[in-house]
Coordinates of C-alpha atoms in Angstrom, one line a residue:
M74 CA 5.4 4.3 22.2
S75 CA 5.4 7.6 22.9
S76 CA 8.6 11.3 22.5
S77 CA 11.0 10.6 19.8
S78 CA 13.3 9.5 23.4
P79 CA 14.2 6.8 24.6
S80 CA 12.9 8.0 27.7
G81 CA 9.4 6.9 26.7
A82 CA 7.0 4.9 24.6
T83 CA 3.5 4.5 25.4
F84 CA 1.4 1.1 24.7
D85 CA -2.3 2.0 24.9
G86 CA -5.0 -1.0 25.0
P87 CA -8.1 -1.0 23.5
Q88 CA -9.2 -0.3 27.0
P89 CA -9.4 3.5 28.8
F90 CA -6.8 2.5 30.7
L91 CA -2.4 2.5 30.0
A92 CA -1.2 -0.2 29.7
F93 CA 2.0 0.4 30.3
E94 CA 5.1 2.5 29.1
A95 CA 7.9 2.8 28.4
G96 CA 9.5 4.7 31.8
K97 CA 12.4 6.1 31.8
I98 CA 15.6 4.9 31.6
S99 CA 17.4 1.9 33.2
K100 CA 20.8 1.8 31.8
V101 CA 23.0 3.1 29.1
R102 CA 25.5 0.6 27.7
K103 CA 27.6 1.8 24.7
L104 CA 28.5 -0.8 22.1
D105 CA 30.9 1.1 19.7
E106 CA 32.0 5.2 19.5
K107 CA 29.0 4.9 17.7
R108 CA 25.6 2.9 18.9
R109 CA 24.8 2.9 22.8
V110 CA 21.5 0.5 24.7
Y111 CA 18.8 2.0 27.0
K112 CA 17.4 -0.5 29.1
L113 CA 13.5 0.9 29.7
R114 CA 11.8 0.8 33.2
P115 CA 8.6 0.2 32.2
K116 CA 5.6 2.1 34.4
G117 CA 1.7 1.4 34.8
P118 CA -0.3 -1.2 35.6
T119 CA 1.3 -4.8 33.5
A120 CA 4.8 -3.0 33.6
K121 CA 5.5 -6.3 35.2
W122 CA 5.2 -8.8 32.7
A123 CA 6.7 -5.1 30.3
D124 CA 10.5 -5.4 28.3
A125 CA 11.6 -1.9 26.4
Q126 CA 15.3 -1.1 25.0
V127 CA 16.7 1.1 22.4
E128 CA 19.5 0.5 20.1
A129 CA 20.1 4.0 19.2
K130 CA 22.7 4.4 16.4
S131 CA 24.8 7.3 15.2
I132 CA 24.5 7.5 11.0
P133 CA 25.3 10.3 8.4
R134 CA 22.7 13.1 9.4
G135 CA 21.4 11.3 11.8
V136 CA 20.3 8.4 14.5
L137 CA 18.5 5.3 13.6
T138 CA 17.0 3.8 16.9
R139 CA 15.8 0.6 17.1
W140 CA 13.0 -0.1 19.8
T141 CA 12.4 -4.2 20.8
V142 CA 8.6 -4.2 22.8
R143 CA 8.0 -7.3 24.1
Y144 CA 4.3 -7.7 26.8
T145 CA 4.8 -11.6 28.1
G146 CA 1.2 -10.6 30.6
G147 CA -0.9 -13.0 28.4
R148 CA -2.9 -12.1 25.8
R149 CA -3.7 -8.9 25.0
D150 CA -5.4 -6.8 21.7
F151 CA -3.5 -4.2 21.7
F152 CA -6.0 -0.8 19.7
P153 CA -3.1 -0.1 17.2
W154 CA -5.3 3.7 16.4
T155 CA -3.6 4.6 20.2
T156 CA -0.9 2.1 19.7
G157 CA 3.0 3.6 18.7
F158 CA 4.5 6.2 19.4
F159 CA 3.8 10.2 19.8
L160 CA 6.7 12.7 18.3
E161 CA 7.7 15.8 21.2
F162 CA 8.3 18.2 18.7
T163 CA 9.6 21.7 19.5
S164 CA 8.6 24.0 17.5
P165 CA 4.5 23.4 15.7
V166 CA 4.3 21.4 12.8
E167 CA 4.9 23.8 9.6
R168 CA 3.7 21.0 6.6
A169 CA 4.6 17.0 6.4
G170 CA 4.3 14.4 3.4
A171 CA 5.3 11.0 3.4
N172 CA 6.1 8.6 0.9
P173 CA 7.1 4.7 0.1
T174 CA 10.0 3.3 -1.1
L175 CA 10.7 0.5 -2.5
K176 CA 13.3 -2.9 -3.2
W177 CA 13.4 -5.3 -5.2
R178 CA 13.2 -9.3 -4.5
K179 CA 14.7 -12.2 -6.7
P180 CA 12.3 -14.3 -5.8
D181 CA 14.3 -17.7 -3.9
G182 CA 10.8 -20.2 -3.3
R183 CA 11.6 -18.7 0.4
F184 CA 7.1 -18.0 0.6
D185 CA 5.2 -20.7 -0.7
W186 CA 4.0 -18.4 -3.1
E187 CA 7.0 -17.2 -4.9
V188 CA 8.8 -19.1 -8.3
A189 CA 11.4 -19.5 -7.9
G190 CA 13.8 -18.1 -10.5
D191 CA 10.8 -15.6 -11.7
A192 CA 11.8 -12.1 -12.2
P193 CA 12.5 -9.9 -8.9
Y194 CA 9.5 -8.1 -7.4
P195 CA 8.9 -4.7 -6.1
E196 CA 8.5 -4.8 -2.4
F197 CA 8.3 -1.9 0.9
E198 CA 11.8 -0.5 1.6
C199 CA 11.4 2.8 3.6
Q200 CA 8.6 5.0 4.3
V201 CA 9.4 8.7 4.1
R202 CA 7.9 11.3 6.7
R203 CA 8.9 14.3 6.2
V204 CA 8.5 16.8 8.7
K205 CA 8.8 21.2 8.3
L206 CA 8.6 22.9 11.8
E207 CA 8.7 26.3 11.7
G208 CA 11.6 28.0 11.8
L209 CA 14.0 24.4 11.9
P210 CA 15.2 23.0 8.5
E211 CA 13.2 19.8 7.7
I212 CA 13.8 16.4 8.8
A213 CA 12.3 13.1 7.4
I214 CA 11.6 10.2 10.0
V215 CA 12.0 6.6 8.1
T216 CA 9.8 4.1 9.3
F217 CA 11.1 0.3 8.2
W218 CA 6.4 0.2 8.3
Y219 CA 4.9 1.6 6.3
D220 CA 1.8 3.4 7.3
P221 CA -0.9 5.3 5.2
D222 CA -2.9 7.0 7.9
W223 CA -0.4 8.1 8.8
L224 CA -1.9 12.2 6.7
Y225 CA -5.2 11.2 6.7
G226 CA -7.2 14.3 5.8
G227 CA -4.0 15.7 4.8
D228 CA -4.5 16.4 9.3
I229 CA -0.3 17.4 9.7
K230 CA -1.5 17.5 13.3
R231 CA -2.0 13.6 13.0
T232 CA 2.5 14.2 12.5
R233 CA 3.4 13.2 16.2
F234 CA 2.4 10.3 16.5
M235 CA 3.3 7.2 14.3
R236 CA 1.1 3.6 14.9
A237 CA 3.8 0.4 16.2
V238 CA 1.6 -2.9 17.0
L239 CA 2.6 -5.8 19.7
P240 CA 1.2 -8.8 17.6
S241 CA -2.6 -9.9 18.7
S242 CA -1.6 -13.3 20.4
P243 CA 2.1 -14.2 22.4
P244 CA 5.5 -14.1 21.8
Q245 CA 3.5 -10.7 22.0
E246 CA 8.0 -9.3 21.3
A247 CA 8.2 -6.7 18.4
V248 CA 11.2 -4.4 16.4
F249 CA 10.5 -1.1 15.4
A250 CA 12.6 0.6 13.8
F251 CA 13.5 4.4 12.2
A252 CA 16.0 6.4 11.1
I253 CA 15.4 10.5 12.2
L254 CA 17.4 12.9 9.7
R255 CA 18.2 16.2 8.4
S256 CA 16.5 15.9 4.5
E257 CA 17.4 19.5 3.1
G258 CA 18.6 18.8 -0.1
L259 CA 17.6 14.8 -0.3
S260 CA 15.7 13.0 -2.3
D261 CA 13.1 10.6 -0.4
E262 CA 16.3 7.7 -2.1
D263 CA 19.1 9.5 -0.8
L264 CA 16.3 9.4 2.9
S265 CA 15.7 5.9 2.3
A266 CA 19.6 4.9 1.3
L267 CA 21.0 6.4 5.0
A268 CA 18.8 4.9 7.3
T269 CA 19.3 0.8 5.4
E270 CA 23.1 2.2 5.4
S271 CA 23.0 1.8 1.9
P272 CA 26.3 3.8 0.8
L273 CA 24.7 4.7 -3.0
S274 CA 20.9 6.1 -3.7
L275 CA 19.1 4.7 -7.3
R276 CA 16.5 6.7 -9.1
V277 CA 15.2 6.4 -12.0
G278 CA 12.3 7.6 -13.3
T279 CA 11.4 9.4 -17.0
G280 CA 9.5 12.5 -16.0
R281 CA 6.1 11.2 -17.5
L282 CA 3.5 10.4 -15.9
G283 CA 2.9 6.2 -16.4
N284 CA 6.2 6.3 -18.4
L285 CA 4.3 6.7 -20.9
F286 CA 5.2 8.4 -24.6
Q287 CA 3.3 8.2 -28.0
P288 CA 4.5 6.0 -30.6
G289 CA 7.1 7.4 -33.3
E290 CA 8.7 9.8 -30.2
V291 CA 12.1 9.1 -28.7
G292 CA 11.8 7.7 -25.0
T293 CA 14.1 8.8 -21.7
L294 CA 15.0 7.6 -18.7
R295 CA 16.7 9.7 -16.3
V296 CA 19.1 7.9 -14.0
E297 CA 19.9 9.6 -10.9
V298 CA 23.0 8.1 -8.1
R299 CA 24.4 9.9 -5.2
N300 CA 26.8 8.5 -2.6
V301 CA 25.6 8.9 0.4
T302 CA 28.5 8.7 2.6
P303 CA 31.6 11.2 4.2
S304 CA 34.5 9.5 2.0
A305 CA 34.4 9.1 -2.3
R306 CA 33.0 5.7 -3.4
E307 CA 33.0 4.2 -7.4
A308 CA 30.3 2.3 -8.6
R309 CA 29.3 0.6 -11.8
L310 CA 26.3 1.2 -13.1
S311 CA 24.8 -1.9 -15.8
W312 CA 21.6 -1.5 -17.4
E313 CA 19.1 -3.4 -20.5
V314 CA 16.2 -2.5 -21.8
W315 CA 13.7 -4.5 -23.8
D316 CA 10.4 -5.7 -25.3
Y317 CA 7.5 -7.9 -24.8
Y318 CA 8.8 -10.8 -27.1
G319 CA 12.5 -10.3 -26.0
R320 CA 14.4 -7.7 -28.1
V321 CA 16.9 -5.9 -26.1
V322 CA 16.1 -1.8 -26.9
S323 CA 18.5 -0.8 -25.1
K324 CA 21.4 -2.0 -22.8
G325 CA 24.9 -0.4 -21.7
I326 CA 28.2 0.1 -18.7
R327 CA 29.5 3.2 -16.8
R328 CA 31.7 4.0 -14.0
I329 CA 30.3 6.5 -11.9
S330 CA 33.3 8.4 -9.1
L331 CA 31.8 10.5 -7.2
S332 CA 33.2 12.9 -3.8
P333 CA 31.2 12.7 -0.4
W334 CA 27.7 13.4 -1.1
E335 CA 27.9 13.5 -4.9
E336 CA 24.8 13.1 -7.7
G337 CA 25.6 11.7 -11.2
S338 CA 23.1 11.4 -13.4
A339 CA 22.9 9.6 -17.1
L340 CA 19.7 10.3 -19.7
I341 CA 19.5 6.7 -22.0
R342 CA 17.0 7.6 -25.1
I343 CA 15.1 4.9 -26.2
E344 CA 14.3 4.5 -29.6
Y345 CA 11.6 2.4 -30.1
E346 CA 9.3 1.8 -34.2
G347 CA 5.9 0.8 -33.2
R348 CA 4.1 -0.2 -30.4
G349 CA 3.9 -1.6 -26.2
I350 CA 5.6 -1.8 -22.9
L351 CA 9.2 -1.7 -22.2
F352 CA 11.3 -2.9 -19.2
A353 CA 13.9 -2.2 -17.9
T354 CA 16.2 -2.8 -15.5
F355 CA 19.2 -1.3 -13.5
R356 CA 22.5 -3.1 -11.3
L357 CA 24.4 -0.1 -9.2
S358 CA 26.9 -1.8 -7.3
S359 CA 30.3 -0.8 -5.7
E360 CA 32.9 -2.7 -3.5
G361 CA 31.0 -5.7 -3.1
W362 CA 26.9 -3.5 -2.4
R363 CA 24.9 -4.0 -4.7
R364 CA 20.9 -2.6 -6.1
E365 CA 18.6 -3.7 -8.4
H366 CA 16.1 -1.6 -10.2
W367 CA 13.4 -2.1 -12.1
T368 CA 10.8 0.1 -14.4
T369 CA 8.2 -0.4 -17.0
L370 CA 8.3 2.2 -19.8
A371 CA 5.6 2.1 -22.8
F372 CA 4.6 3.8 -26.3
L373 CA 1.3 3.7 -26.2
P374 CA -1.1 5.6 -28.3
E375 CA -3.6 8.2 -26.1
R376 CA -7.8 5.8 -26.7
P377 CA -9.8 8.6 -28.5
P378 CA -13.3 8.8 -25.4
S379 CA -15.2 5.7 -25.6
P380 CA -18.5 4.7 -23.9
P381 CA -18.2 3.4 -20.8
E382 CA -18.7 -0.6 -20.8
S383 CA -19.0 -2.3 -17.7
R384 CA -19.0 -6.1 -19.1
S385 CA -15.7 -5.6 -20.5
P386 CA -12.9 -8.5 -19.4
F387 CA -10.5 -5.6 -18.7
G388 CA -10.4 -4.1 -15.6
L389 CA -8.8 -2.8 -12.4
A390 CA -9.9 -3.8 -9.0
A391 CA -8.3 -1.0 -6.7
V392 CA -7.1 1.9 -8.2
T393 CA -6.5 4.6 -5.0
A394 CA -7.8 7.8 -6.8
N395 CA -8.6 10.3 -3.0
P396 CA -5.4 12.5 -1.9
E397 CA -7.9 14.6 -0.2
V398 CA -8.2 11.3 2.6
Y399 CA -4.4 10.1 1.3
P400 CA -1.9 13.3 0.3
D401 CA 0.8 11.3 -1.2
Q402 CA -2.0 9.6 -3.8
L403 CA -2.5 11.0 -7.2
P404 CA -5.9 12.5 -9.0
L405 CA -8.0 10.9 -10.2
E406 CA -8.3 12.9 -13.2
A407 CA -4.6 11.8 -13.3
V408 CA -5.6 7.6 -12.9
L409 CA -8.2 8.0 -15.5
K410 CA -6.4 9.1 -17.9
L411 CA -3.6 6.1 -17.2
A412 CA -6.6 3.3 -17.4
R413 CA -8.4 5.6 -20.5
R414 CA -5.1 5.0 -21.9
M415 CA -4.0 1.3 -21.1
G416 CA -7.1 0.5 -22.0
A417 CA -9.1 -0.2 -19.2
R418 CA -13.1 -0.3 -19.2
W419 CA -13.9 0.2 -15.2
I420 CA -12.8 0.2 -11.9
R421 CA -14.2 -0.9 -9.4
G422 CA -14.6 1.6 -5.4
C423 CA -17.4 3.6 -5.0
P424 CA -18.2 7.7 -5.9
F425 CA -21.1 7.8 -2.8
P426 CA -21.5 8.3 0.7
V427 CA -23.3 5.2 2.1
K428 CA -25.6 7.0 4.3
A429 CA -29.5 7.8 5.2
E430 CA -29.5 11.5 4.8
I431 CA -27.3 13.0 2.2
S432 CA -26.0 17.1 1.6
P433 CA -26.9 18.7 -1.7
E434 CA -22.7 19.5 -1.1
E435 CA -22.3 15.8 -1.0
E436 CA -24.8 15.0 -3.7
R437 CA -23.1 16.8 -6.1
K438 CA -19.5 15.8 -5.6
A439 CA -21.1 12.8 -5.9
R440 CA -22.8 13.9 -8.8
E441 CA -19.5 14.9 -10.4
R442 CA -17.9 12.4 -9.8
I443 CA -18.8 9.3 -11.9
E444 CA -19.6 12.3 -15.0
T445 CA -15.2 12.4 -14.0
F446 CA -15.7 8.3 -14.8
R447 CA -18.0 8.9 -17.6
K448 CA -16.3 11.9 -19.3
Y449 CA -12.7 8.8 -19.4
G450 CA -14.9 6.2 -21.1
I451 CA -14.5 4.5 -17.3
S452 CA -17.0 2.5 -16.3
L453 CA -18.2 1.9 -12.2
H454 CA -18.0 -1.3 -10.6
V455 CA -19.2 -0.3 -7.2
Q456 CA -17.9 -1.6 -3.8
L457 CA -19.5 -0.9 -0.9
G458 CA -17.6 -0.6 2.6
V459 CA -19.3 -2.5 5.3
P460 CA -19.3 -2.3 9.2
G461 CA -18.6 -5.8 10.2
L462 CA -20.6 -9.0 9.5
S463 CA -23.6 -7.3 12.3
P464 CA -24.1 -3.8 10.6
P465 CA -26.7 -2.5 12.9
E466 CA -30.0 -2.2 10.5
D467 CA -30.6 1.8 10.0
W468 CA -27.4 0.7 8.0
W469 CA -29.4 -0.7 5.8
E470 CA -31.1 2.1 5.6
A471 CA -27.7 3.9 4.6
V472 CA -27.7 1.4 1.6
R473 CA -30.8 2.0 0.5
A474 CA -31.3 5.4 0.7
S475 CA -27.5 5.6 -1.4
L476 CA -28.7 2.8 -3.5
Q477 CA -32.3 4.8 -4.8
R478 CA -30.6 7.7 -5.5
F479 CA -27.0 6.4 -6.6
A480 CA -27.9 3.6 -8.5
F481 CA -28.3 5.0 -12.1
C482 CA -24.1 4.7 -12.3
S483 CA -23.1 1.1 -12.2
D484 CA -23.8 -1.7 -12.9
Y485 CA -22.6 -3.9 -11.2
F486 CA -22.4 -4.1 -6.3
E487 CA -20.0 -5.8 -4.4
L488 CA -20.7 -6.0 -0.8
G489 CA -17.7 -5.7 1.9
N490 CA -13.8 -6.5 0.6
E491 CA -11.3 -9.5 2.9
L492 CA -14.0 -10.2 5.2
N493 CA -12.8 -13.5 5.0
P494 CA -11.0 -14.0 8.5
H495 CA -7.7 -16.0 9.0
D496 CA -8.0 -17.9 11.6
L497 CA -9.6 -21.5 12.6
P498 CA -11.2 -23.8 10.1
E499 CA -14.2 -23.1 12.7
R500 CA -14.6 -19.3 12.2
Q501 CA -13.9 -19.0 8.9
R502 CA -17.2 -21.5 8.0
E503 CA -18.7 -19.4 10.2
A504 CA -18.3 -16.1 9.2
A505 CA -18.5 -17.8 5.6
V506 CA -21.9 -18.3 6.3
A507 CA -22.5 -14.9 8.5
Y508 CA -22.0 -13.1 5.6
V509 CA -24.0 -14.8 2.3
K510 CA -27.5 -15.2 5.5
G511 CA -27.1 -12.0 7.1
L512 CA -24.9 -10.1 4.8
L513 CA -25.1 -10.9 0.8
R514 CA -28.9 -12.0 0.7
P515 CA -30.2 -8.9 2.0
F516 CA -27.6 -6.5 0.1
R517 CA -29.3 -8.8 -3.1
R518 CA -32.9 -8.1 -2.4
I519 CA -31.7 -4.4 -2.1
V520 CA -30.1 -4.2 -5.1
K521 CA -32.7 -5.6 -7.4
A522 CA -35.8 -4.6 -5.7
V523 CA -33.2 -0.7 -6.4
K524 CA -32.7 -1.8 -9.6
P525 CA -33.2 -5.5 -11.1
T526 CA -30.5 -5.7 -14.3
A527 CA -27.5 -4.8 -11.9
K528 CA -25.5 -7.8 -10.7
V529 CA -24.3 -8.6 -7.0
M530 CA -20.9 -9.7 -6.7
N531 CA -19.9 -10.8 -2.9
H532 CA -17.0 -9.2 -1.2
G533 CA -13.2 -9.5 -2.7
L534 CA -11.5 -12.5 -0.8
G535 CA -8.5 -12.0 0.9
G536 CA -5.7 -14.5 1.6
I537 CA -8.3 -17.6 1.0
Q538 CA -8.0 -21.3 2.6
R539 CA -10.4 -23.7 2.1
A540 CA -12.6 -23.7 5.1
Y541 CA -14.6 -20.1 4.0
L542 CA -14.5 -21.4 0.3
E543 CA -16.7 -24.8 0.9
A544 CA -19.2 -22.8 4.1
F545 CA -19.0 -20.0 1.1
G546 CA -21.3 -22.4 -1.8
E547 CA -22.3 -24.8 1.1
A548 CA -24.2 -21.5 2.8
G549 CA -25.1 -20.5 -1.1
G550 CA -23.0 -18.5 -2.3
S551 CA -21.2 -18.3 -6.2
I552 CA -17.5 -18.0 -6.4
W553 CA -16.2 -17.7 -10.0
W554 CA -12.7 -19.8 -10.2
T555 CA -9.8 -17.9 -11.4
Q556 CA -6.0 -19.5 -12.1
Y557 CA -3.3 -17.4 -12.1
P558 CA -1.2 -17.2 -15.0
S559 CA -5.0 -18.4 -16.1
T560 CA -8.3 -16.6 -16.7
P561 CA -11.4 -18.1 -16.0
A562 CA -12.2 -19.6 -19.0
F563 CA -9.0 -22.4 -18.5
T564 CA -11.3 -22.8 -15.6
R565 CA -13.0 -26.0 -16.1
G566 CA -15.8 -28.4 -13.8
R567 CA -16.7 -27.4 -9.6
R568 CA -14.5 -27.7 -6.6
S569 CA -15.7 -27.9 -3.1
G570 CA -18.5 -27.6 -2.8
T571 CA -19.1 -24.4 -3.9
R572 CA -21.2 -22.6 -7.8
A573 CA -19.4 -21.8 -11.0
A574 CA -20.8 -18.4 -11.2
S575 CA -20.2 -17.4 -15.6
S576 CA -19.7 -14.1 -16.1
G577 CA -23.3 -13.3 -16.8
R578 CA -24.6 -14.1 -13.1
D579 CA -24.4 -12.3 -10.4
L580 CA -22.3 -13.9 -8.1
A581 CA -24.4 -13.9 -4.9
P582 CA -27.3 -17.0 -3.5
A583 CA -30.3 -16.4 -5.0
G584 CA -33.3 -14.8 -2.9

């Protein structure tokens, strides 16, 4: 949808021509003193099947918009990289940044994977996208959806486009909400509270990377509460901190009185003898409104450097540490410091480019990255991305060339991630067979030719379904069965035609 004003929302299909554009305002309806609904008149090749409207509401520091877009012309795949909101700024972008905020959800059994009454868990609330224009105060565009690629590569030219895609199957209707706010002097939590129309914001932190303290130190938790309304506000803050054994380390209650836009803070001292992880919960309430926040902190000693151990059961299957591409991520060394201190012995990722020809600069950076892992005693479980289930022949040559150059960096190699589809069982079976026979077998042959002692692993499974697993096993693939919260050692027997694999074997078909 193009333009930050209600008059320009553009949806592009995967074809080079425009599917439809929201067009001009055809009708304005006033709901109350703060809210108006703008009916838009679509235009373009498929305009007769399109409908769009936006509700705009005045809130403190800005405006909250809610876009409803419908397409009824039959199934159409809207291309995610060119479909969304195109923002028109009045001056060039000077800098930009983005961070997500979280909310804590109490499981009530609404989802089949929830356990009603279990501990709350964090889920996405808002993405706070800050933009500073030349000669103007900073603004924030607070969206209710997350786009990790908004500032891909740190490219500030990407700030004017926000991806927002309709479903790929009927009913092709979606609601996109975002707020545009004056952000100077406010934290991400403050801006998120404004966008969600909450009266108070709550922020908790220690100021330490990973909330880590040395045994014997006195830990401190800093709590900040801001009133984001134009009226005075009374609130109640309570907290409780306990250790892994359920022993309460700290608890308390404070009454808070805040003037409009005033921020209050408190330091909570945590004295803990020994070492381990502590859990903290904070509850903030005001005039019927409630907010809960959970966090952890730990008293752990620094772990001295030790040789990498790729066969260890303690590792991290997914780590993001690439701020050059995703500016909101931590640098690699910061992540490795945390991983070593928590006892992780390996991390899953790929430190080198998969290319047939690698420049001296690319090789230098890859080797530096590999050496950084070794410096912190962390092994690599290499995961190579794959361009679909039918990659071109020259891609296989790139895999062979890359492994010949960099296979020394790991004993474990994985191909692809979450390639299992989530549609009809027939499609799942076809994809499983295509992966095992067309990808995993040739990949294993290449890896074993380059490094005979290496272990080969199949791709990580996302939202796995039975049909895919059955076909995967029938095609000759092996699955290491796990069951949360049990460990693999507690899972017995065969299931669904797949072959159980021990930790010392390849998780890939022979041959």
